[in-house]
DNA sequence: TGATTAAATTAGGAGTCCTATATATATTTA
DNA sequence: TAAATATATATAGGACTCCTAATTTAATCA
């Protein structure tokens, strides 16, 4: 029950807040992309493809971008014209097309490293708050992916190399079996290139252990 | 210093996380908008105009949307064709145009009340976490607006009716002089229709008092 | 008053994004 | 196994976003 003015639920207000930040990010993405003669959609496809040797299908790209499949085809074609991605049809299923990032595309991503306003704004938060925020985002994204609202992301919490809360040191309670090192909440990945998806049972167990921490 | 894998800074990871949520919100906005024959940009202009009797200029709309002025002109024209907004030239400065939401536009906003996936996802967080998240967003947005990265938003923290941390009750420490009622962190507004901007000195003092809480 | 500054529009063009449909390949089933 | 169904992508067509550059009109400054 709200006590003042008609302003909906906390959920609604949080959404409004996220939306403001999203506007800034979009703007920023335009500037980042423009520097390479791209637009935000094209740049985000490139980012999505980064580190995925086998590439992704058109359908997968559409799902990750949250757009229709024909729209994905459009944007992939634009990237293909610019020679930033290559398309090869899959031998196993000749209906599907694997889109792989080209060398020129990788070069763009490596060159792009300007932190924008949105990223700087996170610096306005205290360390503790940043950690809170990151963890809250992880929780929300996990909820989305486990409910099939978005594809599985390359996050620690869905990775088979992730072992949460296994170290007694409060600063670095987690362990990554890929690099075999301890790490902390602040290092939780959202999009790790080394991510390997764990099966649902493993993910569920991992999540329980993670939340107990 | 990162301890595992090359994954940039916390800031970067938080941005990645926000970006995933933004994708879901965009998608959701498409569906919300589609139901009224609109697109997300048009719907967000309508939302922006909601409750602003005097309307906004083209320039202000562009700034709030984070797009160029010609783009704003485009979208406003689309809304005008659909008779959801009206344009009147300002008597005081005949160069400027005031865009006001029309009755038909108000009707659409009132009809639209479907909470989508992004909003539901916030429900995956505990009450305490929701509060943290909302406050963190307020902090970031305030930082953005005080650094002129975005226009002043209709948030409590920049409103002249807002008195932070004036009540001893931990659940409702703040006071809104507009409705003359106490309220809590969870009720903090992001886009309050009754917002009246406070001058910079007042805002600075308010912010200091708010952060001490 | 003339020059500058400012707000909005117009022009032109690339590309997003949608729905509906077509095409090709897989898979299922009768 | 042939026919029916399902799946992956591409095409077609259309509305609109979004940009930069250049105009138009109005306000302000010198």
Tab-separated table of C-alpha atoms (C1' of nucleotides) in Angstrom:
chain	number	residue	atom	x	y	z
A	1	UNK	CA	0.000	0.000	0.000
A	2	UNK	CA	1.380	3.354	-1.020
A	3	UNK	CA	1.271	6.094	1.555
A	4	UNK	CA	1.788	9.137	-0.648
A	5	UNK	CA	0.652	10.141	-4.130
A	6	UNK	CA	-0.356	7.764	-6.826
A	7	UNK	CA	2.915	6.262	-8.025
A	8	UNK	CA	2.365	2.563	-8.356
A	9	UNK	CA	4.498	-0.161	-6.816
A	10	UNK	CA	8.183	-0.322	-5.959
A	11	UNK	CA	8.506	-2.581	-8.959
A	12	UNK	CA	7.125	0.123	-11.144
A	13	UNK	CA	9.442	2.755	-9.746
A	14	UNK	CA	12.455	0.505	-10.129
A	15	UNK	CA	11.470	-0.060	-13.719
A	16	UNK	CA	11.249	3.684	-14.244
A	17	UNK	CA	14.698	4.088	-12.775
A	18	UNK	CA	16.185	1.339	-14.907
A	19	UNK	CA	14.583	2.971	-17.883
A	20	UNK	CA	16.384	6.287	-17.248
A	21	UNK	CA	19.708	4.531	-17.043
A	22	UNK	CA	18.851	2.576	-20.176
A	23	UNK	CA	18.297	5.832	-22.043
A	24	UNK	CA	21.768	7.006	-21.110
A	25	UNK	CA	23.256	3.685	-22.138
A	26	UNK	CA	21.531	3.773	-25.489
A	27	UNK	CA	22.857	7.211	-26.150
A	28	UNK	CA	26.301	6.121	-25.167
A	29	UNK	CA	26.046	3.068	-27.388
A	30	UNK	CA	25.274	5.313	-30.316
A	31	UNK	CA	28.448	7.267	-29.762
A	32	UNK	CA	30.545	4.186	-29.255
A	33	UNK	CA	29.119	2.567	-32.361
A	34	UNK	CA	29.291	5.690	-34.493
A	35	UNK	CA	33.043	5.843	-34.032
A	36	UNK	CA	33.221	2.636	-36.059
A	37	UNK	CA	30.538	3.466	-38.592
A	38	UNK	CA	28.079	1.182	-36.826
A	39	UNK	CA	24.881	1.582	-34.900
A	40	UNK	CA	24.109	0.182	-31.450
A	41	UNK	CA	22.360	-2.937	-32.721
A	42	UNK	CA	25.278	-3.878	-34.909
A	43	UNK	CA	27.755	-3.273	-32.126
A	44	UNK	CA	25.795	-5.388	-29.706
A	45	UNK	CA	25.683	-8.275	-32.161
A	46	UNK	CA	29.438	-8.039	-32.404
A	47	UNK	CA	29.700	-8.110	-28.613
A	48	UNK	CA	27.365	-11.060	-28.461
A	49	UNK	CA	29.508	-12.956	-30.939
A	50	UNK	CA	32.734	-12.133	-29.159
A	51	UNK	CA	34.546	-15.222	-28.012
A	52	UNK	CA	32.059	-17.676	-29.499
A	53	UNK	CA	34.192	-19.629	-31.936
A	54	UNK	CA	31.294	-21.657	-33.288
A	55	UNK	CA	29.214	-18.557	-33.762
A	56	UNK	CA	25.502	-18.294	-33.198
A	57	UNK	CA	22.527	-18.957	-35.424
A	58	UNK	CA	20.277	-16.184	-36.653
A	59	UNK	CA	17.608	-17.398	-34.313
A	60	UNK	CA	19.896	-17.300	-31.305
A	61	UNK	CA	21.026	-13.811	-32.154
A	62	UNK	CA	17.432	-12.676	-32.440
A	63	UNK	CA	16.611	-14.203	-29.057
A	64	UNK	CA	19.590	-12.568	-27.396
A	65	UNK	CA	18.774	-9.202	-28.882
A	66	UNK	CA	15.115	-9.551	-28.097
A	67	UNK	CA	14.030	-8.792	-31.659
A	68	UNK	CA	12.220	-10.732	-34.360
A	69	UNK	CA	14.126	-13.125	-36.546
A	70	UNK	CA	13.760	-11.043	-39.737
A	71	UNK	CA	15.175	-8.064	-37.874
A	72	UNK	CA	18.181	-10.130	-36.889
A	73	UNK	CA	18.611	-11.173	-40.519
A	74	UNK	CA	18.581	-7.483	-41.491
A	75	UNK	CA	21.237	-6.477	-39.022
A	76	UNK	CA	23.426	-9.470	-39.724
A	77	UNK	CA	23.269	-8.592	-43.403
A	78	UNK	CA	24.422	-5.066	-42.579
A	79	UNK	CA	27.377	-6.482	-40.651
A	80	UNK	CA	28.126	-8.889	-43.459
A	81	UNK	CA	28.265	-6.047	-45.984
A	82	UNK	CA	30.799	-4.385	-43.720
A	83	UNK	CA	32.745	-7.643	-43.510
A	84	UNK	CA	32.575	-7.768	-39.731
A	85	UNK	CA	30.911	-11.174	-39.574
A	86	UNK	CA	30.828	-14.235	-41.796
A	87	UNK	CA	27.989	-16.647	-42.382
A	88	UNK	CA	28.419	-20.354	-42.998
A	89	UNK	CA	25.695	-22.917	-43.259
A	90	UNK	CA	25.871	-25.666	-40.710
A	91	UNK	CA	26.740	-29.078	-42.163
A	92	UNK	CA	24.661	-30.897	-39.562
A	93	UNK	CA	21.509	-28.920	-40.284
A	94	UNK	CA	21.636	-27.151	-43.592
A	95	UNK	CA	18.711	-24.914	-42.729
A	96	UNK	CA	20.720	-23.101	-40.084
A	97	UNK	CA	23.352	-20.471	-40.567
A	98	UNK	CA	26.244	-19.927	-38.200
A	99	UNK	CA	27.246	-16.304	-37.820
A	100	UNK	CA	30.826	-15.860	-36.680
A	101	UNK	CA	32.643	-12.642	-35.908
A	102	UNK	CA	35.337	-11.810	-38.462
A	103	UNK	CA	38.820	-10.558	-37.709
A	104	UNK	CA	37.777	-7.032	-38.611
A	105	UNK	CA	34.948	-7.292	-36.100
A	106	UNK	CA	37.230	-8.485	-33.350
A	107	UNK	CA	39.530	-5.553	-34.082
A	108	UNK	CA	36.676	-3.111	-33.535
A	109	UNK	CA	35.805	-4.597	-30.167
A	110	UNK	CA	39.416	-4.462	-29.071
A	111	UNK	CA	39.719	-0.856	-30.113
A	112	UNK	CA	36.537	0.121	-28.323
A	113	UNK	CA	37.293	0.798	-24.693
A	114	UNK	CA	35.870	4.201	-23.848
A	115	UNK	CA	33.928	4.096	-20.606
A	116	UNK	CA	30.847	6.273	-21.037
A	117	UNK	CA	28.549	8.213	-18.732
A	118	UNK	CA	26.561	5.174	-17.625
A	119	UNK	CA	29.644	3.323	-16.608
A	120	UNK	CA	31.084	6.349	-14.859
A	121	UNK	CA	27.860	6.820	-13.004
A	122	UNK	CA	28.333	3.504	-11.302
A	123	UNK	CA	31.401	5.157	-9.824
A	124	UNK	CA	29.040	7.475	-7.928
A	125	UNK	CA	28.167	4.503	-5.749
A	126	UNK	CA	30.196	3.290	-2.803
A	127	UNK	CA	32.012	-0.028	-3.175
A	128	UNK	CA	29.461	-1.778	-1.020
A	129	UNK	CA	26.613	-0.379	-3.096
A	130	UNK	CA	28.245	-1.450	-6.330
A	131	UNK	CA	28.469	-4.951	-5.013
A	132	UNK	CA	24.826	-4.898	-3.940
A	133	UNK	CA	23.807	-3.625	-7.341
A	134	UNK	CA	25.793	-6.230	-9.232
A	135	UNK	CA	24.386	-9.036	-7.122
A	136	UNK	CA	20.844	-7.727	-7.510
A	137	UNK	CA	21.301	-7.613	-11.259
A	138	UNK	CA	22.634	-11.157	-11.259
A	139	UNK	CA	19.573	-12.257	-9.334
A	140	UNK	CA	17.205	-10.588	-11.732
A	141	UNK	CA	18.947	-11.858	-14.839
A	142	UNK	CA	19.046	-15.357	-13.434
A	143	UNK	CA	15.330	-15.158	-12.739
A	144	UNK	CA	14.725	-14.072	-16.320
A	145	UNK	CA	16.810	-16.824	-17.852
A	146	UNK	CA	15.469	-19.581	-15.625
A	147	UNK	CA	11.986	-18.483	-16.621
A	148	UNK	CA	12.852	-18.527	-20.322
A	149	UNK	CA	12.332	-14.815	-20.710
A	150	UNK	CA	15.865	-14.553	-22.120
A	151	UNK	CA	18.444	-17.100	-23.284
A	152	UNK	CA	20.977	-18.404	-20.770
A	153	UNK	CA	23.622	-15.744	-20.245
A	154	UNK	CA	27.302	-16.380	-19.758
A	155	UNK	CA	27.122	-15.722	-16.032
A	156	UNK	CA	29.049	-17.468	-13.285
A	157	UNK	CA	25.847	-18.615	-11.661
A	158	UNK	CA	24.949	-20.779	-14.640
A	159	UNK	CA	28.482	-21.982	-15.324
A	160	UNK	CA	29.778	-25.428	-14.581
A	161	UNK	CA	33.094	-24.011	-13.362
A	162	UNK	CA	31.450	-21.972	-10.621
A	163	UNK	CA	31.641	-23.020	-6.971
A	164	UNK	CA	29.957	-20.474	-4.723
A	165	UNK	CA	30.826	-19.878	-1.078
A	166	UNK	CA	33.521	-22.473	-0.742
A	167	UNK	CA	36.211	-20.298	0.823
A	168	UNK	CA	36.180	-18.946	4.348
A	169	UNK	CA	37.679	-15.633	3.323
A	170	UNK	CA	34.730	-13.213	3.233
A	171	UNK	CA	36.350	-11.135	0.488
A	172	UNK	CA	36.752	-14.038	-1.939
A	173	UNK	CA	34.258	-16.763	-1.038
A	174	UNK	CA	33.741	-18.149	-4.549
A	175	UNK	CA	35.898	-20.330	-6.715
A	176	UNK	CA	36.258	-20.595	-10.470
A	177	UNK	CA	37.425	-24.022	-11.559
A	178	UNK	CA	38.327	-22.753	-14.998
A	179	UNK	CA	41.117	-20.517	-13.797
A	180	UNK	CA	41.264	-22.347	-10.471
A	181	UNK	CA	41.154	-19.201	-8.365
A	182	UNK	CA	39.107	-17.706	-5.578
A	183	UNK	CA	37.117	-14.566	-6.238
A	184	UNK	CA	34.550	-12.261	-4.657
A	185	UNK	CA	31.033	-11.027	-5.252
A	186	UNK	CA	32.356	-8.015	-7.117
A	187	UNK	CA	34.003	-10.279	-9.678
A	188	UNK	CA	30.794	-12.090	-10.561
A	189	UNK	CA	30.603	-12.313	-14.347
A	190	UNK	CA	27.662	-11.299	-16.484
A	191	UNK	CA	29.182	-12.280	-19.799
A	192	UNK	CA	32.204	-14.497	-19.425
A	193	UNK	CA	33.813	-15.809	-22.572
A	194	UNK	CA	34.873	-18.987	-20.833
A	195	UNK	CA	31.366	-19.750	-19.647
A	196	UNK	CA	30.183	-23.300	-20.067
A	197	UNK	CA	26.593	-23.938	-19.256
A	198	UNK	CA	25.825	-26.288	-16.393
A	199	UNK	CA	22.824	-28.573	-16.523
A	200	UNK	CA	19.629	-27.446	-14.771
A	201	UNK	CA	20.156	-29.600	-11.666
A	202	UNK	CA	23.679	-28.289	-11.206
A	203	UNK	CA	22.473	-24.725	-11.738
A	204	UNK	CA	19.746	-25.159	-9.148
A	205	UNK	CA	22.192	-26.530	-6.580
A	206	UNK	CA	24.700	-23.807	-7.352
A	207	UNK	CA	22.075	-21.170	-6.923
A	208	UNK	CA	21.005	-22.490	-3.540
A	209	UNK	CA	24.612	-22.479	-2.369
A	210	UNK	CA	25.139	-19.017	-3.781
A	211	UNK	CA	22.157	-17.505	-2.025
A	212	UNK	CA	23.125	-18.952	1.326
A	213	UNK	CA	26.415	-17.019	1.272
B	1	UNK	CA	42.796	-5.549	-9.842
B	2	UNK	CA	40.847	-8.465	-11.216
B	3	UNK	CA	41.733	-11.839	-9.830
B	4	UNK	CA	40.185	-14.081	-12.475
B	5	UNK	CA	39.792	-13.898	-16.232
B	6	UNK	CA	39.793	-10.745	-18.240
B	7	UNK	CA	36.410	-9.200	-17.547
B	8	UNK	CA	37.032	-5.517	-16.932
B	9	UNK	CA	35.860	-3.544	-13.945
B	10	UNK	CA	32.840	-3.889	-11.682
B	11	UNK	CA	31.492	-0.863	-13.492
B	12	UNK	CA	31.732	-2.701	-16.746
B	13	UNK	CA	29.992	-5.759	-15.414
B	14	UNK	CA	27.224	-3.696	-13.888
B	15	UNK	CA	26.750	-2.024	-17.232
B	16	UNK	CA	26.511	-5.424	-18.887
B	17	UNK	CA	23.893	-6.448	-16.374
B	18	UNK	CA	21.871	-3.300	-16.829
B	19	UNK	CA	22.072	-3.864	-20.532
B	20	UNK	CA	20.460	-7.319	-20.273
B	21	UNK	CA	17.592	-5.909	-18.271
B	22	UNK	CA	17.278	-3.065	-20.746
B	23	UNK	CA	16.858	-5.571	-23.567
B	24	UNK	CA	13.966	-7.181	-21.756
B	25	UNK	CA	12.400	-3.816	-21.054
B	26	UNK	CA	12.655	-2.768	-24.688
B	27	UNK	CA	10.979	-5.940	-25.766
B	28	UNK	CA	8.260	-5.424	-23.248
B	29	UNK	CA	7.821	-1.829	-24.369
B	30	UNK	CA	7.269	-3.049	-27.905
B	31	UNK	CA	4.441	-5.282	-26.765
B	32	UNK	CA	2.901	-2.636	-24.585
B	33	UNK	CA	3.107	-0.083	-27.375
B	34	UNK	CA	1.933	-2.436	-30.108
B	35	UNK	CA	-1.348	-2.951	-28.315
B	36	UNK	CA	-2.102	0.693	-29.043
B	37	UNK	CA	-0.662	0.836	-32.537
B	38	UNK	CA	2.408	2.652	-31.262
B	39	UNK	CA	6.085	1.904	-30.960
B	40	UNK	CA	8.206	2.251	-27.826
B	41	UNK	CA	9.504	5.694	-28.670
B	42	UNK	CA	6.036	7.062	-29.156
B	43	UNK	CA	4.805	5.502	-25.945
B	44	UNK	CA	7.691	6.906	-23.969
B	45	UNK	CA	7.000	10.400	-25.291
B	46	UNK	CA	3.440	10.002	-24.102
B	47	UNK	CA	4.687	8.911	-20.681
B	48	UNK	CA	7.065	11.820	-20.576
B	49	UNK	CA	4.245	14.230	-21.320
B	50	UNK	CA	1.925	12.691	-18.768
B	51	UNK	CA	0.905	15.161	-16.123
B	52	UNK	CA	2.736	18.124	-17.649
B	53	UNK	CA	-0.056	20.557	-18.353
B	54	UNK	CA	2.206	23.078	-20.039
B	55	UNK	CA	3.748	20.414	-22.192
B	56	UNK	CA	7.368	20.236	-23.232
B	57	UNK	CA	9.275	21.749	-26.121
B	58	UNK	CA	10.706	19.645	-28.904
B	59	UNK	CA	14.146	20.278	-27.511
B	60	UNK	CA	13.190	19.098	-24.045
B	61	UNK	CA	11.618	15.962	-25.411
B	62	UNK	CA	14.746	15.239	-27.422
B	63	UNK	CA	16.904	15.714	-24.327
B	64	UNK	CA	14.719	13.443	-22.221
B	65	UNK	CA	14.702	10.757	-24.868
B	66	UNK	CA	18.392	11.138	-25.514
B	67	UNK	CA	17.928	11.580	-29.251
B	68	UNK	CA	18.613	14.383	-31.722
B	69	UNK	CA	16.125	17.157	-32.240
B	70	UNK	CA	15.114	16.084	-35.766
B	71	UNK	CA	14.391	12.622	-34.442
B	72	UNK	CA	12.150	14.103	-31.792
B	73	UNK	CA	10.382	16.140	-34.462
B	74	UNK	CA	9.810	12.926	-36.419
B	75	UNK	CA	8.289	11.045	-33.531
B	76	UNK	CA	6.180	13.956	-32.392
B	77	UNK	CA	4.833	14.218	-35.926
B	78	UNK	CA	3.896	10.541	-35.813
B	79	UNK	CA	2.021	11.123	-32.559
B	80	UNK	CA	0.374	14.197	-33.991
B	81	UNK	CA	-0.903	12.241	-36.982
B	82	UNK	CA	-2.447	9.824	-34.524
B	83	UNK	CA	-3.953	12.756	-32.623
B	84	UNK	CA	-2.327	11.733	-29.366
B	85	UNK	CA	-0.529	15.032	-28.847
B	86	UNK	CA	-1.117	18.625	-29.886
B	87	UNK	CA	1.418	21.269	-30.761
B	88	UNK	CA	0.989	24.959	-30.009
B	89	UNK	CA	3.556	27.654	-30.492
B	90	UNK	CA	4.530	29.449	-27.333
B	91	UNK	CA	3.378	33.076	-27.192
B	92	UNK	CA	6.396	34.115	-25.135
B	93	UNK	CA	8.920	32.698	-27.580
B	94	UNK	CA	7.439	32.072	-30.963
B	95	UNK	CA	10.328	29.879	-32.041
B	96	UNK	CA	9.393	27.196	-29.564
B	97	UNK	CA	6.609	24.668	-29.794
B	98	UNK	CA	4.826	23.254	-26.798
B	99	UNK	CA	3.845	19.635	-27.181
B	100	UNK	CA	0.954	18.634	-24.944
B	101	UNK	CA	-0.604	15.221	-24.524
B	102	UNK	CA	-4.116	15.030	-25.958
B	103	UNK	CA	-7.107	13.366	-24.327
B	104	UNK	CA	-6.713	10.358	-26.570
B	105	UNK	CA	-3.108	10.058	-25.411
B	106	UNK	CA	-4.074	10.201	-21.757
B	107	UNK	CA	-6.633	7.482	-22.390
B	108	UNK	CA	-3.955	5.192	-23.756
B	109	UNK	CA	-1.746	5.634	-20.713
B	110	UNK	CA	-4.635	4.946	-18.395
B	111	UNK	CA	-5.543	1.813	-20.268
B	112	UNK	CA	-1.983	0.548	-20.251
B	113	UNK	CA	-1.286	-1.212	-16.985
B	114	UNK	CA	0.145	-4.617	-17.825
B	115	UNK	CA	3.198	-5.349	-15.717
B	116	UNK	CA	5.728	-7.109	-17.926
B	117	UNK	CA	8.618	-9.497	-17.387
B	118	UNK	CA	11.061	-6.795	-16.304
B	119	UNK	CA	8.736	-5.537	-13.648
B	120	UNK	CA	7.916	-9.023	-12.457
B	121	UNK	CA	11.582	-9.821	-12.249
B	122	UNK	CA	12.007	-7.179	-9.586
B	123	UNK	CA	9.684	-9.392	-7.584
B	124	UNK	CA	12.438	-12.011	-7.554
B	125	UNK	CA	14.284	-9.775	-5.110
B	126	UNK	CA	13.666	-9.636	-1.379
B	127	UNK	CA	12.054	-6.476	-0.006
B	128	UNK	CA	15.351	-5.290	1.381
B	129	UNK	CA	17.052	-5.828	-1.958
B	130	UNK	CA	14.350	-3.952	-3.804
B	131	UNK	CA	14.878	-1.021	-1.528
B	132	UNK	CA	18.638	-1.150	-2.046
B	133	UNK	CA	18.155	-1.302	-5.778
B	134	UNK	CA	15.753	1.612	-5.865
B	135	UNK	CA	18.050	3.760	-3.757
B	136	UNK	CA	21.059	2.849	-5.870
B	137	UNK	CA	19.173	3.820	-8.982
B	138	UNK	CA	18.169	7.125	-7.402
B	139	UNK	CA	21.808	7.790	-6.616
B	140	UNK	CA	22.929	7.055	-10.123
B	141	UNK	CA	20.188	9.072	-11.759
B	142	UNK	CA	20.871	11.988	-9.460
B	143	UNK	CA	24.530	11.823	-10.370
B	144	UNK	CA	23.629	11.891	-14.037
B	145	UNK	CA	21.284	14.830	-13.738
B	146	UNK	CA	23.549	16.882	-11.502
B	147	UNK	CA	26.299	16.363	-14.050
B	148	UNK	CA	24.056	17.447	-16.907
B	149	UNK	CA	24.145	14.047	-18.572
B	150	UNK	CA	20.339	13.993	-18.493
B	151	UNK	CA	17.661	16.608	-17.738
B	152	UNK	CA	16.403	16.936	-14.178
B	153	UNK	CA	14.019	14.091	-13.490
B	154	UNK	CA	10.865	14.316	-11.427
B	155	UNK	CA	12.447	12.585	-8.445
B	156	UNK	CA	11.873	13.335	-4.767
B	157	UNK	CA	15.528	14.140	-4.279
B	158	UNK	CA	15.316	17.144	-6.586
B	159	UNK	CA	11.877	18.266	-5.440
B	160	UNK	CA	11.182	21.261	-3.264
B	161	UNK	CA	8.542	19.338	-1.306
B	162	UNK	CA	10.994	16.690	-0.187
B	163	UNK	CA	12.313	16.600	3.384
B	164	UNK	CA	14.592	13.598	3.927
B	165	UNK	CA	15.190	11.894	7.247
B	166	UNK	CA	13.009	14.102	9.379
B	167	UNK	CA	11.045	11.399	11.144
B	168	UNK	CA	12.387	9.071	13.797
B	169	UNK	CA	10.397	6.112	12.500
B	170	UNK	CA	12.900	4.025	10.544
B	171	UNK	CA	10.211	2.765	8.183
B	172	UNK	CA	9.054	6.216	7.096
B	173	UNK	CA	11.871	8.690	7.704
B	174	UNK	CA	11.049	11.097	4.868
B	175	UNK	CA	8.356	13.688	4.474
B	176	UNK	CA	6.570	15.025	1.432
B	177	UNK	CA	5.268	18.547	1.959
B	178	UNK	CA	3.036	18.304	-1.065
B	179	UNK	CA	0.810	15.634	0.423
B	180	UNK	CA	2.068	16.370	3.930
B	181	UNK	CA	2.813	12.763	4.761
B	182	UNK	CA	5.700	10.645	5.951
B	183	UNK	CA	7.080	7.982	3.660
B	184	UNK	CA	9.908	5.476	3.357
B	185	UNK	CA	12.820	4.678	1.062
B	186	UNK	CA	10.688	2.273	-0.920
B	187	UNK	CA	8.305	5.099	-1.828
B	188	UNK	CA	11.007	7.290	-3.328
B	189	UNK	CA	9.715	8.639	-6.626
B	190	UNK	CA	11.508	8.484	-9.945
B	191	UNK	CA	8.873	10.302	-11.951
B	192	UNK	CA	6.380	12.114	-9.759
B	193	UNK	CA	3.749	14.185	-11.493
B	194	UNK	CA	3.663	16.640	-8.611
B	195	UNK	CA	7.389	17.246	-8.728
B	196	UNK	CA	8.535	20.834	-8.509
B	197	UNK	CA	12.188	21.422	-9.016
B	198	UNK	CA	14.163	22.854	-6.115
B	199	UNK	CA	17.022	25.265	-6.741
B	200	UNK	CA	20.562	23.856	-6.802
B	201	UNK	CA	21.429	24.968	-3.263
B	202	UNK	CA	18.297	23.356	-1.870
B	203	UNK	CA	18.976	20.208	-3.857
B	204	UNK	CA	22.525	20.008	-2.540
B	205	UNK	CA	21.379	20.411	1.063
B	206	UNK	CA	18.595	17.882	0.563
B	207	UNK	CA	21.019	15.407	-0.877
B	208	UNK	CA	23.409	15.719	2.031
B	209	UNK	CA	20.560	15.143	4.468
B	210	UNK	CA	19.305	12.224	2.409
B	211	UNK	CA	22.642	10.452	2.311
B	212	UNK	CA	23.157	10.789	6.054
B	213	UNK	CA	20.001	8.755	6.698
C	1	DT	C1'	20.058	47.711	-37.239
C	2	DG	C1'	23.024	43.970	-38.324
C	3	DA	C1'	25.211	39.892	-36.608
C	4	DT	C1'	24.857	36.105	-33.758
C	5	DT	C1'	22.450	32.633	-31.372
C	6	DA	C1'	18.648	29.548	-30.791
C	7	DA	C1'	14.435	26.451	-31.920
C	8	DA	C1'	12.360	23.868	-35.011
C	9	DT	C1'	11.774	21.892	-39.617
C	10	DT	C1'	13.141	19.968	-43.960
C	11	DA	C1'	15.950	16.962	-46.869
C	12	DG	C1'	18.229	12.845	-47.655
C	13	DG	C1'	19.721	8.387	-46.443
C	14	DA	C1'	20.827	4.071	-43.761
C	15	DG	C1'	18.920	0.946	-41.108
C	16	DT	C1'	15.631	-0.999	-37.372
C	17	DC	C1'	11.769	-3.394	-36.664
C	18	DC	C1'	7.466	-5.215	-37.457
C	19	DT	C1'	4.007	-8.902	-39.846
C	20	DA	C1'	3.143	-11.991	-43.401
C	21	DT	C1'	4.805	-14.986	-46.661
C	22	DA	C1'	8.020	-17.888	-49.249
C	23	DT	C1'	11.716	-21.320	-49.546
C	24	DA	C1'	14.447	-24.978	-48.175
C	25	DT	C1'	15.476	-28.607	-45.104
C	26	DA	C1'	14.221	-31.791	-41.172
C	27	DT	C1'	11.267	-34.579	-38.767
C	28	DT	C1'	7.141	-37.077	-37.937
C	29	DT	C1'	3.555	-39.950	-39.078
C	30	DA	C1'	0.340	-42.574	-41.774
D	1	DT	C1'	8.682	-44.144	-47.745
D	2	DA	C1'	5.590	-40.445	-49.220
D	3	DA	C1'	2.911	-36.939	-47.303
D	4	DA	C1'	2.195	-33.807	-43.641
D	5	DT	C1'	4.103	-30.992	-40.349
D	6	DA	C1'	7.629	-28.328	-38.169
D	7	DT	C1'	11.751	-25.463	-38.151
D	8	DA	C1'	15.365	-22.049	-39.885
D	9	DT	C1'	16.127	-18.436	-42.698
D	10	DA	C1'	15.122	-15.142	-46.278
D	11	DT	C1'	12.058	-11.814	-48.831
D	12	DA	C1'	8.616	-8.365	-49.325
D	13	DG	C1'	6.463	-4.345	-47.917
D	14	DG	C1'	5.758	-0.657	-44.833
D	15	DA	C1'	6.131	2.595	-40.806
D	16	DC	C1'	9.223	4.771	-38.449
D	17	DT	C1'	13.735	5.776	-35.916
D	18	DC	C1'	17.763	8.038	-36.157
D	19	DC	C1'	21.471	10.404	-37.931
D	20	DT	C1'	23.918	14.874	-40.225
D	21	DA	C1'	23.562	18.985	-42.810
D	22	DA	C1'	21.154	22.751	-44.295
D	23	DT	C1'	16.994	25.970	-43.904
D	24	DT	C1'	13.662	28.965	-41.884
D	25	DT	C1'	12.024	31.823	-38.420
D	26	DA	C1'	12.507	34.322	-34.230
D	27	DA	C1'	15.085	36.232	-30.325
D	28	DT	C1'	19.077	38.519	-28.477
D	29	DC	C1'	23.313	41.012	-28.425
D	30	DA	C1'	26.475	44.579	-29.845
